[in-house]
Short mmCIF file of C-alpha atoms in Angstrom, two decimals:
data_model
loop_
_atom_site.label_atom_id
_atom_site.label_comp_id
_atom_site.label_asym_id
_atom_site.label_seq_id
_atom_site.Cartn_x
_atom_site.Cartn_y
_atom_site.Cartn_z
CA UNK A 119 0.00 0.00 0.00
CA UNK A 120 1.41 3.36 -1.06
CA UNK A 121 1.43 5.78 1.88
CA UNK A 122 2.51 8.99 0.13
CA UNK A 123 1.90 10.59 -3.25
CA UNK A 124 4.85 10.69 -5.62
CA UNK A 125 5.44 14.14 -7.09
CA UNK A 126 7.99 14.98 -9.77
CA UNK A 127 8.96 18.61 -10.41
CA UNK A 128 10.20 19.18 -13.96
CA UNK A 129 12.41 22.23 -14.53
CA UNK A 130 13.30 22.78 -18.21
CA UNK A 131 16.14 25.25 -18.56
CA UNK A 132 18.61 26.64 -21.06
CA UNK A 133 22.18 27.20 -19.91
CA UNK A 134 25.27 28.32 -21.69
CA UNK A 135 25.68 31.77 -20.17
CA UNK A 136 26.07 33.14 -16.66
CA UNK A 137 22.79 35.06 -16.40
CA UNK A 138 20.62 32.16 -17.57
CA UNK A 139 22.34 29.70 -15.25
CA UNK A 140 22.27 32.03 -12.23
CA UNK A 141 18.53 32.55 -12.81
CA UNK A 142 18.01 28.78 -12.95
CA UNK A 143 20.01 28.31 -9.73
CA UNK A 144 17.76 30.76 -7.89
CA UNK A 145 14.70 28.93 -9.23
CA UNK A 146 15.95 25.52 -8.08
CA UNK A 147 17.10 26.83 -4.69
CA UNK A 148 13.64 28.29 -4.15
CA UNK A 149 11.98 24.98 -5.07
CA UNK A 150 14.19 23.14 -2.58
CA UNK A 151 13.46 25.69 0.17
CA UNK A 152 9.67 25.66 -0.29
CA UNK A 153 9.17 21.89 -0.56
CA UNK A 154 11.10 20.66 2.49
CA UNK A 155 8.00 20.08 4.59
CA UNK A 156 5.58 18.84 1.92
CA UNK A 157 4.28 15.38 2.84
CA UNK A 158 5.05 13.47 -0.36
CA UNK A 159 7.78 11.53 -2.14
CA UNK A 160 9.50 14.22 -4.16
CA UNK A 161 12.00 14.27 -7.00
CA UNK A 162 13.27 17.20 -9.04
CA UNK A 163 14.07 16.63 -12.71
CA UNK A 164 16.15 19.29 -14.47
CA UNK A 165 16.13 19.08 -18.26
CA UNK A 166 19.02 21.32 -19.28
CA UNK A 167 20.30 22.28 -22.74
CA UNK A 168 23.58 24.00 -23.66
CA UNK A 169 24.94 23.83 -20.12
CA UNK A 170 28.36 24.74 -18.77
CA UNK A 171 30.38 22.19 -16.80
CA UNK A 172 30.18 24.40 -13.70
CA UNK A 173 26.36 24.46 -13.85
CA UNK A 174 26.17 20.69 -14.30
CA UNK A 175 28.41 20.18 -11.26
CA UNK A 176 26.21 22.55 -9.22
CA UNK A 177 23.13 20.52 -10.17
CA UNK A 178 24.84 17.29 -9.09
CA UNK A 179 25.63 18.82 -5.71
CA UNK A 180 21.94 19.64 -5.25
CA UNK A 181 20.97 16.00 -5.70
CA UNK A 182 18.46 16.52 -8.52
CA UNK A 183 17.89 14.25 -11.52
CA UNK A 184 19.72 15.76 -14.50
CA UNK A 185 18.86 15.26 -18.16
CA UNK A 186 21.55 17.21 -20.01
CA UNK A 187 22.01 17.89 -23.69
CA UNK A 188 24.80 19.88 -25.31
CA UNK A 189 22.35 20.70 -28.10
CA UNK A 190 19.19 22.78 -27.91
CA UNK A 191 16.12 20.53 -27.84
CA UNK A 192 13.46 23.23 -27.69
CA UNK A 193 11.03 23.91 -24.87
CA UNK A 194 8.22 21.56 -25.87
CA UNK A 195 10.63 18.66 -26.30
CA UNK A 196 12.23 19.52 -22.94
CA UNK A 197 8.82 19.60 -21.21
CA UNK A 198 7.87 16.27 -22.77
CA UNK A 199 11.20 14.66 -21.92
CA UNK A 200 10.83 15.59 -18.24
CA UNK A 201 7.16 14.58 -18.05
CA UNK A 202 7.83 11.26 -19.77
CA UNK A 203 10.69 10.46 -17.36
CA UNK A 204 8.48 11.33 -14.37
CA UNK A 205 5.64 9.11 -15.61
CA UNK A 206 7.96 6.15 -16.22
CA UNK A 207 9.23 6.49 -12.64
CA UNK A 208 5.74 6.31 -11.15
CA UNK A 209 4.84 9.95 -10.50
CA UNK A 210 1.25 10.51 -9.37
CA UNK A 211 1.56 14.23 -10.08
CA UNK A 212 3.94 16.20 -12.30
CA UNK A 213 4.76 19.81 -11.51
CA UNK A 214 6.34 22.08 -14.11
CA UNK A 215 8.33 25.15 -13.06
CA UNK A 216 10.09 27.28 -15.65
CA UNK A 217 13.68 28.13 -14.77
CA UNK A 218 13.00 31.90 -14.73
CA UNK A 219 10.23 31.59 -12.11
CA UNK A 220 10.48 31.92 -8.32
CA UNK A 221 7.84 29.79 -6.62
CA UNK A 222 5.98 31.22 -3.60
CA UNK A 223 5.82 29.84 -0.08
CA UNK A 224 3.32 26.97 0.17
CA UNK A 225 2.86 26.60 -3.59
CA UNK A 226 3.14 22.80 -3.91
CA UNK A 227 0.97 22.07 -0.90
CA UNK A 228 -1.72 24.42 -2.26
CA UNK A 229 -1.66 22.90 -5.76
CA UNK A 230 -1.74 19.35 -4.39
CA UNK A 231 -4.65 20.25 -2.14
CA UNK A 232 -6.60 21.71 -5.06
CA UNK A 233 -5.98 18.80 -7.42
CA UNK A 234 -6.63 16.05 -4.86
CA UNK A 235 -9.94 17.64 -3.85
CA UNK A 236 -10.89 18.31 -7.48
CA UNK A 237 -9.41 15.56 -9.70
CA UNK A 238 -11.59 16.73 -12.61
CA UNK A 239 -9.40 19.86 -12.84
CA UNK A 240 -6.51 17.78 -14.20
CA UNK A 241 -4.21 20.80 -14.31
CA UNK A 242 -3.85 23.60 -11.73
CA UNK A 243 -1.51 26.58 -11.74
CA UNK A 244 -0.38 29.35 -9.41
CA UNK A 245 -1.10 32.98 -9.96
CA UNK A 246 1.81 34.65 -11.78
CA UNK A 247 3.38 38.08 -11.39
CA UNK A 248 5.18 39.31 -14.52
CA UNK A 249 6.57 42.86 -14.72
CA UNK A 250 4.12 43.99 -12.03
CA UNK A 251 1.09 42.46 -13.78
CA UNK A 252 -0.88 39.50 -12.43
CA UNK A 253 -2.47 36.53 -14.14
CA UNK A 254 -4.70 34.12 -12.24
CA UNK A 255 -3.47 31.07 -14.18
CA UNK A 256 0.30 30.75 -14.65
CA UNK A 257 0.00 28.08 -17.40
CA UNK A 258 3.29 26.12 -17.60
CA UNK A 259 5.28 28.59 -15.49
CA UNK A 260 4.27 27.03 -12.15
CA UNK A 261 1.69 24.26 -12.32
CA UNK A 262 0.73 20.73 -11.28
CA UNK A 263 -0.85 18.05 -13.48
CA UNK A 264 -2.28 14.69 -12.46
CA UNK A 265 -1.06 11.39 -13.87
CA UNK A 266 -4.62 10.56 -14.93
CA UNK A 267 -4.84 13.74 -17.02
CA UNK A 268 -1.46 13.21 -18.72
CA UNK A 269 -2.36 9.62 -19.60
CA UNK A 270 -5.65 10.75 -21.12
CA UNK A 271 -4.57 14.02 -22.80
CA UNK A 272 -1.02 13.10 -23.83
CA UNK A 273 2.11 15.25 -23.97
CA UNK A 274 2.51 18.70 -25.50
CA UNK A 275 2.31 18.97 -29.30
CA UNK A 276 5.78 18.96 -30.89
CA UNK A 277 4.48 21.08 -33.79
CA UNK A 278 5.04 24.06 -31.46
CA UNK A 279 8.63 23.12 -30.55
CA UNK A 280 10.45 25.36 -33.04
CA UNK A 281 8.51 28.53 -32.30
CA UNK A 282 7.44 30.64 -29.35
CA UNK A 283 4.21 30.22 -27.41
CA UNK A 284 0.81 28.59 -27.99
CA UNK A 285 1.97 25.18 -26.75
CA UNK A 286 -0.01 25.88 -23.55
CA UNK A 287 -3.01 27.27 -25.52
CA UNK A 288 -3.11 24.04 -27.50
CA UNK A 289 -2.70 21.82 -24.44
CA UNK A 290 -5.50 23.43 -22.43
CA UNK A 291 -7.95 22.83 -25.29
CA UNK A 292 -7.01 19.18 -25.31
CA UNK A 293 -7.66 19.10 -21.55
CA UNK A 294 -11.11 20.60 -22.14
CA UNK A 295 -11.89 18.13 -24.92
CA UNK A 296 -10.96 15.25 -22.62
CA UNK A 297 -13.30 16.42 -19.88
CA UNK A 298 -10.88 18.26 -17.59
CA UNK A 299 -11.35 21.81 -16.30
CA UNK A 300 -7.98 23.45 -15.44
CA UNK A 301 -8.12 26.04 -12.65
CA UNK A 302 -5.95 28.72 -11.16
CA UNK A 303 -5.32 28.42 -7.42
CA UNK A 304 -5.28 31.29 -4.93
CA UNK A 305 -1.72 30.90 -3.74
CA UNK A 306 0.67 33.78 -3.40
CA UNK A 307 1.82 34.52 -6.96
CA UNK A 308 4.84 32.89 -8.54
CA UNK A 309 7.31 35.50 -9.78
CA UNK A 310 8.36 35.53 -13.44
CA UNK A 311 11.73 37.20 -12.95
CA UNK A 312 13.15 37.34 -16.50
CA UNK A 313 10.21 36.78 -18.86
CA UNK A 314 12.17 37.37 -22.08
CA UNK A 315 15.69 36.26 -21.15
CA UNK A 316 15.55 32.73 -22.61
CA UNK A 317 13.66 33.64 -25.77
CA UNK A 318 16.01 36.56 -26.39
CA UNK A 319 18.95 34.15 -26.40
CA UNK A 320 17.20 31.60 -28.63
CA UNK A 321 15.57 33.85 -31.20
CA UNK A 322 16.95 37.36 -30.77
CA UNK A 323 15.34 39.67 -33.32
CA UNK A 324 13.33 36.76 -34.77
CA UNK A 325 11.15 36.39 -31.66
CA UNK A 326 8.07 37.94 -33.28
CA UNK A 327 8.55 35.81 -36.38
CA UNK A 328 8.64 32.67 -34.23
CA UNK A 329 5.59 33.86 -32.30
CA UNK A 330 3.64 34.35 -35.56
CA UNK A 331 4.72 30.90 -36.74
CA UNK A 332 3.19 29.18 -33.72
CA UNK A 333 0.12 31.40 -33.77
CA UNK A 334 -0.57 30.35 -37.36
CA UNK A 335 -0.21 26.67 -36.44
CA UNK A 336 -2.59 27.16 -33.53
CA UNK A 337 -5.10 29.09 -35.66
CA UNK A 338 -5.10 26.44 -38.38
CA UNK A 339 -5.69 23.74 -35.77
CA UNK A 340 -8.35 25.43 -33.63
CA UNK A 341 -9.71 28.33 -35.68
CA UNK A 342 -8.82 30.79 -32.90
CA UNK A 343 -6.02 33.30 -32.30
CA UNK A 344 -5.28 32.46 -28.66
CA UNK A 345 -6.62 32.06 -25.13
CA UNK A 346 -8.09 34.65 -22.80
CA UNK A 347 -6.30 33.35 -19.71
CA UNK A 348 -8.20 35.77 -17.47
CA UNK A 349 -11.31 33.63 -18.09
CA UNK A 350 -9.74 30.51 -16.58
CA UNK A 351 -11.68 29.83 -13.34
CA UNK A 352 -9.95 30.20 -9.98
CA UNK A 353 -10.36 27.74 -7.11
CA UNK A 354 -9.89 28.64 -3.46
CA UNK A 355 -9.85 26.25 -0.49
CA UNK A 356 -11.41 28.98 1.66
CA UNK A 357 -14.08 31.65 1.35
CA UNK A 358 -11.47 34.30 2.13
CA UNK A 359 -11.64 36.99 -0.55
CA UNK A 360 -9.29 39.53 1.04
CA UNK A 361 -6.76 39.62 3.87
CA UNK A 362 -5.81 43.11 5.10
CA UNK A 363 -2.73 42.84 7.29
CA UNK A 364 -1.73 45.96 9.20
CA UNK A 365 1.93 46.53 9.96
CA UNK A 366 1.45 49.27 12.53
CA UNK A 367 4.31 51.78 12.26
CA UNK A 368 5.95 50.27 9.15
CA UNK A 369 8.04 53.02 7.57
CA UNK A 370 8.02 53.32 3.77
CA UNK A 371 11.75 54.09 3.49
CA UNK A 372 12.71 51.10 5.65
CA UNK A 373 10.40 48.74 3.75
CA UNK A 374 11.76 50.00 0.44
CA UNK A 375 15.35 49.40 1.56
CA UNK A 376 15.04 45.93 3.14
CA UNK A 377 14.90 42.65 1.13
CA UNK A 378 11.35 41.77 2.20
CA UNK A 379 9.67 38.83 0.50
CA UNK A 380 6.25 40.51 0.53
CA UNK A 381 7.55 43.00 -2.05
CA UNK A 382 7.90 40.11 -4.49
CA UNK A 383 4.24 39.15 -4.18
CA UNK A 384 2.71 42.62 -4.33
CA UNK A 385 3.49 46.14 -5.55
CA UNK A 386 4.92 48.52 -2.93
CA UNK A 387 3.21 51.91 -2.97
CA UNK A 388 3.53 55.00 -0.74
CA UNK A 389 0.28 56.13 0.87
CA UNK A 390 -0.45 59.40 2.67
CA UNK A 391 -1.37 58.85 6.33
CA UNK A 392 -1.57 60.89 9.51
CA UNK A 393 1.14 60.92 12.17
CA UNK A 394 -0.78 58.96 14.80
CA UNK A 395 -2.46 55.57 14.91
CA UNK A 396 -5.83 56.69 16.28
CA UNK A 397 -6.46 59.11 13.43
CA UNK A 398 -5.01 56.92 10.67
CA UNK A 399 -6.78 53.64 11.47
CA UNK A 400 -10.09 55.45 12.01
CA UNK A 401 -9.72 57.30 8.68
CA UNK A 402 -9.00 54.06 6.81
CA UNK A 403 -11.89 52.17 8.39
CA UNK A 404 -14.44 54.99 7.84
CA UNK A 405 -13.26 56.64 4.61
CA UNK A 406 -13.65 60.15 6.03
CA UNK A 407 -11.02 62.64 7.31
CA UNK A 408 -10.40 63.37 11.03
CA UNK A 409 -12.46 66.56 11.10
CA UNK A 410 -15.46 64.45 10.06
CA UNK A 411 -14.99 61.27 12.14
CA UNK A 412 -13.74 63.28 15.13
CA UNK A 413 -10.70 61.21 16.18
CA UNK A 414 -7.87 63.74 16.11
CA UNK A 415 -5.37 62.18 18.52
CA UNK A 416 -4.78 59.64 21.30
CA UNK A 417 -7.51 60.96 23.54
CA UNK A 418 -7.82 58.53 26.46
CA UNK A 419 -9.82 56.62 27.46
CA UNK A 420 -10.81 55.80 23.89
CA UNK A 421 -14.37 54.77 23.10
CA UNK A 422 -15.18 53.50 19.59
CA UNK A 423 -18.79 54.63 20.01
CA UNK A 424 -17.77 58.26 19.44
CA UNK A 425 -17.16 57.37 15.78
CA UNK A 426 -20.55 57.79 14.13
CA UNK A 427 -19.54 56.80 10.61
CA UNK A 428 -19.95 53.16 9.53
CA UNK A 429 -16.76 51.12 9.42
CA UNK A 430 -15.54 49.18 6.40
CA UNK A 431 -16.72 45.88 7.93
CA UNK A 432 -20.25 47.30 8.00
CA UNK A 433 -20.08 48.72 4.46
CA UNK A 434 -18.65 45.81 2.45
CA UNK A 435 -21.13 42.97 2.85
CA UNK A 436 -19.88 39.58 3.97
CA UNK A 437 -18.48 37.86 7.03
CA UNK A 438 -15.60 39.80 8.58
CA UNK A 439 -12.89 38.87 11.04
CA UNK A 440 -11.37 41.94 12.73
CA UNK A 441 -8.40 41.34 15.04
CA UNK A 442 -6.31 43.89 16.94
CA UNK A 443 -7.31 46.93 14.89
CA UNK A 444 -6.40 49.80 17.26
CA UNK A 445 -9.13 51.95 18.80
CA UNK A 446 -12.04 49.58 18.21
CA UNK A 447 -12.98 49.04 21.88
CA UNK A 448 -15.67 48.44 22.97
CA UNK A 449 -16.18 45.66 20.41
CA UNK A 450 -18.81 46.32 17.79
CA UNK A 451 -21.50 43.97 16.59
CA UNK A 452 -20.80 42.77 13.05
CA UNK A 453 -21.36 39.84 10.72
CA UNK A 454 -18.43 37.76 11.94
CA UNK A 455 -16.14 38.42 14.90
CA UNK A 456 -14.04 41.19 16.42
CA UNK A 457 -11.06 41.18 18.80
CA UNK A 458 -10.32 44.77 19.76
CA UNK A 459 -6.84 46.27 19.71
CA UNK A 460 -4.76 49.03 21.31
CA UNK A 461 -6.52 51.03 24.06
CA UNK A 462 -8.67 48.07 25.12
CA UNK A 463 -8.95 47.66 28.93
CA UNK A 464 -6.70 45.02 30.49
CA UNK A 465 -9.70 43.31 32.08
CA UNK A 466 -13.21 42.65 30.86
CA UNK A 467 -14.73 41.80 27.49
CA UNK A 468 -12.71 42.71 24.39
CA UNK A 469 -14.40 40.52 21.77
CA UNK A 470 -17.59 40.13 19.80
CA UNK A 471 -19.15 37.68 20.40
CA UNK A 472 -18.27 38.14 24.07
CA UNK A 473 -17.60 34.42 24.62
CA UNK A 474 -14.43 34.63 22.53
CA UNK A 475 -12.72 36.61 25.32
CA UNK A 476 -12.62 33.53 27.56
CA UNK A 477 -11.29 31.34 24.72
CA UNK A 478 -8.51 33.81 23.88
CA UNK A 479 -7.58 34.34 27.54
CA UNK A 480 -7.15 30.59 27.94
CA UNK A 481 -4.81 30.66 24.91
CA UNK A 482 -2.69 33.31 26.65
CA UNK A 483 -3.64 35.90 24.02
CA UNK A 484 -2.39 39.45 24.69
CA UNK A 485 -3.41 42.66 23.00
CA UNK A 486 -0.27 44.48 24.08
CA UNK A 487 2.41 44.33 26.75
CA UNK A 488 1.04 45.32 30.13
CA UNK A 489 3.83 47.09 32.04
CA UNK A 490 4.06 47.49 35.81
CA UNK A 491 6.88 49.14 37.73
CA UNK A 492 8.01 45.83 39.25
CA UNK A 493 7.73 43.95 35.95
CA UNK A 494 10.86 42.55 34.32
CA UNK A 495 9.57 43.86 31.00
CA UNK A 496 10.35 47.38 32.16
CA UNK A 497 13.91 46.41 31.25
CA UNK A 498 13.17 46.66 27.54
CA UNK A 499 12.19 50.31 27.89
CA UNK A 500 14.98 51.27 30.32
CA UNK A 501 17.78 52.66 28.16
CA UNK A 502 20.20 52.45 31.12
CA UNK A 503 20.01 48.64 30.97
CA UNK A 504 22.53 46.69 28.82
CA UNK A 505 21.38 46.48 25.20
CA UNK A 506 21.56 42.68 25.07
CA UNK A 507 19.23 42.40 28.09
CA UNK A 508 16.73 44.81 26.54
CA UNK A 509 16.81 42.92 23.23
CA UNK A 510 16.35 39.56 24.94
CA UNK A 511 13.32 40.67 26.94
CA UNK A 512 11.71 42.37 23.93
CA UNK A 513 12.25 39.31 21.71
CA UNK A 514 10.79 36.90 24.25
CA UNK A 515 7.67 38.93 24.96
CA UNK A 516 6.84 40.08 21.43
CA UNK A 517 7.48 36.75 19.72
CA UNK A 518 4.95 35.26 22.12
CA UNK A 519 2.41 38.02 21.35
CA UNK A 520 2.87 37.61 17.58
CA UNK A 521 2.63 33.80 17.77
CA UNK A 522 -0.59 33.94 19.82
CA UNK A 523 -2.07 36.47 17.38
CA UNK A 524 -1.30 34.23 14.41
CA UNK A 525 -2.82 31.27 16.27
CA UNK A 526 -5.98 33.30 16.98
CA UNK A 527 -6.25 34.39 13.34
CA UNK A 528 -6.04 30.81 12.05
CA UNK A 529 -8.47 29.45 14.64
CA UNK A 530 -11.15 32.12 14.28
CA UNK A 531 -10.86 32.30 10.49
CA UNK A 532 -11.54 28.58 10.33
CA UNK A 533 -14.42 28.66 12.83
CA UNK A 534 -16.24 31.64 11.31
CA UNK A 535 -15.55 30.93 7.61
CA UNK A 536 -15.06 34.63 6.93
CA UNK A 537 -14.95 36.45 3.60
CA UNK A 538 -12.69 39.31 4.78
CA UNK A 539 -9.90 39.42 7.36
CA UNK A 540 -8.41 42.55 8.92
CA UNK A 541 -5.61 41.93 11.43
CA UNK A 542 -3.00 44.36 12.77
CA UNK A 543 0.46 43.51 14.14
CA UNK A 544 1.86 46.29 16.35
CA UNK A 545 5.40 45.03 17.03
CA UNK A 546 7.09 47.38 14.52
CA UNK A 547 5.57 50.35 16.31
CA UNK A 548 6.93 49.10 19.64
CA UNK A 549 10.43 48.25 18.44
CA UNK A 550 10.90 51.62 16.73
CA UNK A 551 9.64 53.62 19.69
CA UNK A 552 12.22 52.10 22.03
CA UNK A 553 15.03 50.81 19.79
CA UNK A 554 15.00 53.30 16.93
CA UNK A 555 18.78 53.87 17.09
CA UNK A 556 19.46 50.11 17.09
CA UNK A 557 18.95 49.79 13.33
CA UNK A 558 20.12 46.18 13.16
CA UNK A 559 17.56 45.12 15.77
CA UNK A 560 14.79 47.10 14.07
CA UNK A 561 15.62 45.55 10.68
CA UNK A 562 15.55 42.08 12.25
CA UNK A 563 11.96 42.64 13.36
CA UNK A 564 10.87 43.91 9.94
CA UNK A 565 12.31 40.73 8.41
CA UNK A 566 10.69 38.59 11.11
CA UNK A 567 7.23 40.09 10.55
CA UNK A 568 7.74 39.70 6.80
CA UNK A 569 8.32 35.94 7.24
CA UNK A 570 5.32 35.65 9.56
CA UNK A 571 3.12 37.45 7.02
CA UNK A 572 4.25 35.33 4.06
CA UNK A 573 3.61 32.13 6.02
CA UNK A 574 0.21 33.35 7.23
CA UNK A 575 -0.93 34.24 3.71
CA UNK A 576 0.34 30.89 2.40
CA UNK A 577 -1.74 29.13 5.08
CA UNK A 578 -4.90 31.23 4.66
CA UNK A 579 -4.76 31.45 0.83
CA UNK A 580 -6.92 34.55 0.37
CA UNK A 581 -7.76 35.54 -3.18
CA UNK A 582 -6.05 38.89 -2.61
CA UNK A 583 -4.12 40.68 0.10
CA UNK A 584 -3.15 44.16 1.31
CA UNK A 585 -0.28 45.06 3.65
CA UNK A 586 -0.93 48.50 5.13
CA UNK A 587 0.68 50.79 7.70
CA UNK A 588 -0.80 53.74 9.56
CA UNK A 589 2.35 55.89 9.78
CA UNK A 590 6.13 55.79 9.56
CA UNK A 591 8.87 56.64 12.06
CA UNK A 592 11.52 59.29 12.71
CA UNK A 593 14.22 59.92 15.31
CA UNK A 594 12.92 61.50 18.53
CA UNK A 595 13.75 61.86 22.23
CA UNK A 596 10.21 62.85 23.15
CA UNK A 597 8.94 61.25 26.36
CA UNK A 598 11.87 58.87 26.66
CA UNK A 599 11.27 57.43 23.18
CA UNK A 600 14.06 56.92 20.67
CA UNK A 601 11.66 57.09 17.73
CA UNK A 602 8.27 58.66 17.11
CA UNK A 603 5.59 58.74 14.43
CA UNK A 604 5.74 60.58 11.13
CA UNK A 605 3.07 60.70 8.45
CA UNK A 606 3.23 58.38 5.45
CA UNK A 607 2.83 54.62 5.24
CA UNK A 608 3.08 51.52 3.05
CA UNK A 609 0.56 49.86 0.77
CA UNK A 610 1.53 46.48 -0.71
CA UNK A 611 -1.10 44.56 -2.66
CA UNK A 612 -1.82 42.27 -5.59
CA UNK A 613 -5.04 44.20 -6.27
CA UNK A 614 -5.23 46.83 -9.05
CA UNK A 615 -5.77 49.55 -6.43
CA UNK A 616 -3.26 52.37 -5.86
CA UNK A 617 -4.86 54.86 -3.43
CA UNK A 618 -3.37 58.25 -2.68
CA UNK A 619 -4.39 58.28 0.98
CA UNK A 620 -6.27 56.28 3.61
CA UNK A 621 -9.67 57.70 2.75
CA UNK A 622 -9.11 56.88 -0.93
CA UNK A 623 -8.16 53.34 0.08
CA UNK A 624 -11.51 52.87 1.82
CA UNK A 625 -13.50 54.12 -1.17
CA UNK A 626 -11.46 52.16 -3.72
CA UNK A 627 -12.00 48.95 -1.76
CA UNK A 628 -15.71 49.60 -1.38
CA UNK A 629 -15.98 50.29 -5.11
CA UNK A 630 -14.02 47.15 -5.97
CA UNK A 631 -15.91 44.76 -3.69
CA UNK A 632 -19.35 46.28 -4.17
CA UNK A 633 -18.94 47.00 -7.87
CA UNK A 634 -19.43 43.49 -9.16
CA UNK A 635 -15.72 42.94 -9.76
CA UNK A 636 -15.50 40.03 -7.30
#
């Protein structure tokens, strides 16, 4: 009895020069990194043409199956060679990843999940980001195909081997004819890093001529000029349409400078904000400026009932999960659930429905650090203490807070089957207030939250996402701080929405989700 599925990943690549081979190395490294914990029997098959000896030796060191050729076989022949080898060695599923593509976190698990639950799909593919544009079905760039479908449909048509394109257009029609319905899957997008590099080497100035050649073959065969890939249906394992993840205090200049993975999956955009959290988060959630909604500063104690304008979770219809959005206490009734954020009392009810408070308390959930004069956590704020002690205490406390918040998000999202998630992480605000001058420590926490966010999105698999901050940071000695707020924030998304400010963001989202576009 076979206990695990056998999956073969075919990577066709063209070598022969440094840039092509370095691109392929990054692709293969990323595949190895993202498939370590996938529960299957896995093999990677690299079909490489015109390689250098150094590249071949590198592949051997990685332990992959290598099918080299000093001559150029062509892409269709390379695809078929890898697929055929995988099938002969008993693969239940064959993945194809082009050598100029970087796969996202969780990609193989997501594609396997989709195809095992929906065997009639036959062929599933990740979203793809190419030059800042998104497609919901990445064709042969990053996909998974079942053994059953390959046996029934056959390999790619070699008539397209000597040209450019339309091999995938032809193949998907043969899938349709044979009763399969290929789907895109709502993973994070795969990244097409050098979309023209390989074809430029192969065809140079004759690229368009080769494209026309294959288009004519396709048109003669099917009577059509191509495929509208935007019409390929998209499957999601969850109802989750949108995840809004707040990085409270994330500074645009810092995010732009650091090598954050989230910037690969969405477009980074500067957004005008206010210089304090109370005003900014209230403006984003209501779509009106401070003089209208009335929240001008950190007036304490804060009461969400003073805000008379409806919030975004009341305007966009659907089930919402709202977690740790600052200045939302007392919790508001909504279709879904709410866990209030900053400025919630340390005792009492901080959730809607109220029964969730007991569940979260038993989990050890914390909204924020509660500091007392005799508390060891005072050490992290005391600049007279040794830096290593302050770092250690901050790391221990905030990693626990972040972990419990992620756990709460996953649990409540699953229980309530929500359509929209809005969760805020406030650790970047805290670390920059008290450790602003310790740039290495601050950068470490940006990178940490980036990894947490990527993993969370890979687990939740929303159709789309937004990463948003309420303000940035600047150097300050005010009130014992080392850093303090400045206006301006980040907006990272895979949606076609580029708002100028927080109020615009509200209205653009309402228009998008109430305008029949989803």
